[in-house]
């Protein structure tokens, strides 16, 4: 049966603004399938974003949504979650939003292990503003601000999240579309801060400058570089050169922030009495 | 018994002609017809749903 995406979309909003072949639409569809699998209630689901092409996502979604300031999704989302811990809070945005201007909010949300899910769409560039390099642009790649090749090494978002304390970290790609919803389902079910990085593509500002002749070449790149974690166990470092691991990369049970904070309130109230 | 063919619906006003569905259909069911996608060979469809899953634009629906 064709899946009914419409039930989670605000009426009259399609076609969306994303360029032909932009992976963000594929990610949004994965998110919708995940929400449907979990049968979440719209009034108990909040999707919070920063600024960027990826951050336009909540504008299409028919549930509680917040489109906030650049890099600040985690701060606003933390406010929502602290005030209404029963809400399912989902953050989304791009690599620029989350790891450049929002890098600080990102690492501290990880550190606190607050029970929210963060979907980060990594197209390795600032798409919306015309293709400036981001902290995820690979070394040597061209951006409008690195016309002779980027001298910086890129962040590994998953490693950054694990290092900062996130208790669930997964990675998928826009090419492997049928895995996206499964990763998001697991991330939402996990209690704690869950990061789902989806590698996608910006044909308009990244592909064009970096000799990808078409969206198809960019999709083929995602197809070629992805190695499922299980498969990687049987591969040697030479075979894994230039590849990225996909699937659930890290999972740990540890104290969650809202519960820790509630305990503080109870202690403080006890002390006052 | 004759096999039941799926229905493939292309919502032309959403399709942006990115080619993703055409290129990655394992049995080459789809083709570009001008700027949008059309069905070339419905009999070959194996109902894998990959075109629907990968379309960034909510523009193609397969009903098995
Ligand atoms: C405070 C502030 N600084 C800069 C900008 C300009 N700006 C808008 S979107 C963006 C980058 C978006 O990149 P990313 O998050 O990777 O999203 P993409 O467009 O690639 O999906 C920037 C720098 C802004 N809107 N606000
Ligand atoms: S500029 Fe890039 S990221 Fe933005 S909608 Fe177009 S393809 Fe997507
Ligand atoms: S369902 Fe599979 S076989 Fe059928 S048109 Fe789509 S991609 Fe091709
Ligand atoms: S994937 Fe979607 S938008 Fe792209 S050509 Fe096919 S139907 Fe059109
Ligand atoms: Mg980006």
mmCIF file of N, CA and C and ligand atoms in Angstrom, chain B residues 8 21 24-27 29-30 44-52 62, ligand 3:
data_model
loop_
_atom_site.group_PDB
_atom_site.id
_atom_site.type_symbol
_atom_site.label_atom_id
_atom_site.label_comp_id
_atom_site.label_asym_id
_atom_site.label_seq_id
_atom_site.Cartn_x
_atom_site.Cartn_y
_atom_site.Cartn_z
ATOM 1 N N UNK B 8 0.981 2.705 -10.202
ATOM 2 C CA UNK B 8 2.007 3.709 -9.909
ATOM 3 C C UNK B 8 1.447 5.073 -10.279
ATOM 4 N N UNK B 21 14.203 8.283 -8.947
ATOM 5 C CA UNK B 21 13.353 7.086 -9.064
ATOM 6 C C UNK B 21 13.661 6.313 -10.337
ATOM 7 N N UNK B 24 17.313 4.480 -10.024
ATOM 8 C CA UNK B 24 17.517 3.393 -9.065
ATOM 9 C C UNK B 24 16.395 2.351 -9.052
ATOM 10 N N UNK B 25 15.465 2.427 -9.985
ATOM 11 C CA UNK B 25 14.472 1.352 -10.109
ATOM 12 C C UNK B 25 15.199 0.113 -10.612
ATOM 13 N N UNK B 26 15.148 -0.986 -9.847
ATOM 14 C CA UNK B 26 15.945 -2.168 -10.243
ATOM 15 C C UNK B 26 15.500 -2.783 -11.566
ATOM 16 N N UNK B 27 14.266 -2.552 -11.976
ATOM 17 C CA UNK B 27 13.790 -3.208 -13.205
ATOM 18 C C UNK B 27 13.419 -2.212 -14.305
ATOM 19 N N UNK B 29 11.398 0.413 -14.667
ATOM 20 C CA UNK B 29 9.969 0.594 -14.948
ATOM 21 C C UNK B 29 9.667 2.028 -15.398
ATOM 22 N N UNK B 30 10.485 2.965 -14.897
ATOM 23 C CA UNK B 30 10.140 4.378 -15.057
ATOM 24 C C UNK B 30 11.035 5.058 -16.089
ATOM 25 N N UNK B 44 7.056 -4.865 -15.480
ATOM 26 C CA UNK B 44 8.342 -5.232 -14.882
ATOM 27 C C UNK B 44 8.426 -4.866 -13.397
ATOM 28 N N UNK B 45 7.460 -4.130 -12.898
ATOM 29 C CA UNK B 45 7.535 -3.640 -11.504
ATOM 30 C C UNK B 45 7.499 -4.801 -10.512
ATOM 31 N N UNK B 46 8.479 -4.820 -9.600
ATOM 32 C CA UNK B 46 8.528 -5.879 -8.578
ATOM 33 C C UNK B 46 8.025 -5.362 -7.221
ATOM 34 N N UNK B 47 7.441 -4.180 -7.221
ATOM 35 C CA UNK B 47 6.814 -3.580 -6.028
ATOM 36 C C UNK B 47 7.793 -3.449 -4.861
ATOM 37 N N UNK B 48 9.021 -3.112 -5.174
ATOM 38 C CA UNK B 48 10.025 -2.980 -4.113
ATOM 39 C C UNK B 48 9.859 -1.666 -3.340
ATOM 40 N N UNK B 49 9.106 -0.757 -3.875
ATOM 41 C CA UNK B 49 8.783 0.544 -3.249
ATOM 42 C C UNK B 49 9.970 1.505 -3.167
ATOM 43 N N UNK B 50 11.103 1.151 -3.734
ATOM 44 C CA UNK B 50 12.274 2.023 -3.601
ATOM 45 C C UNK B 50 12.037 3.395 -4.235
ATOM 46 N N UNK B 51 11.300 3.437 -5.337
ATOM 47 C CA UNK B 51 11.046 4.734 -5.982
ATOM 48 C C UNK B 51 10.265 5.648 -5.042
ATOM 49 N N UNK B 52 9.247 5.057 -4.408
ATOM 50 C CA UNK B 52 8.423 5.852 -3.490
ATOM 51 C C UNK B 52 9.244 6.307 -2.282
ATOM 52 N N UNK B 62 3.289 4.003 -5.054
ATOM 53 C CA UNK B 62 3.085 2.662 -5.594
ATOM 54 C C UNK B 62 2.080 1.931 -4.707
HETATM 55 S S1 LIG C 3 8.278 -0.250 -6.936
HETATM 56 FE FE1 LIG C 3 10.399 -0.873 -7.368
HETATM 57 S S2 LIG C 3 10.264 -1.975 -9.291
HETATM 58 FE FE2 LIG C 3 8.332 -0.850 -9.100
HETATM 59 S S3 LIG C 3 8.713 1.089 -10.170
HETATM 60 FE FE3 LIG C 3 9.233 1.450 -8.037
HETATM 61 S S4 LIG C 3 11.440 1.059 -7.895
HETATM 62 FE FE4 LIG C 3 10.705 0.146 -9.815
#
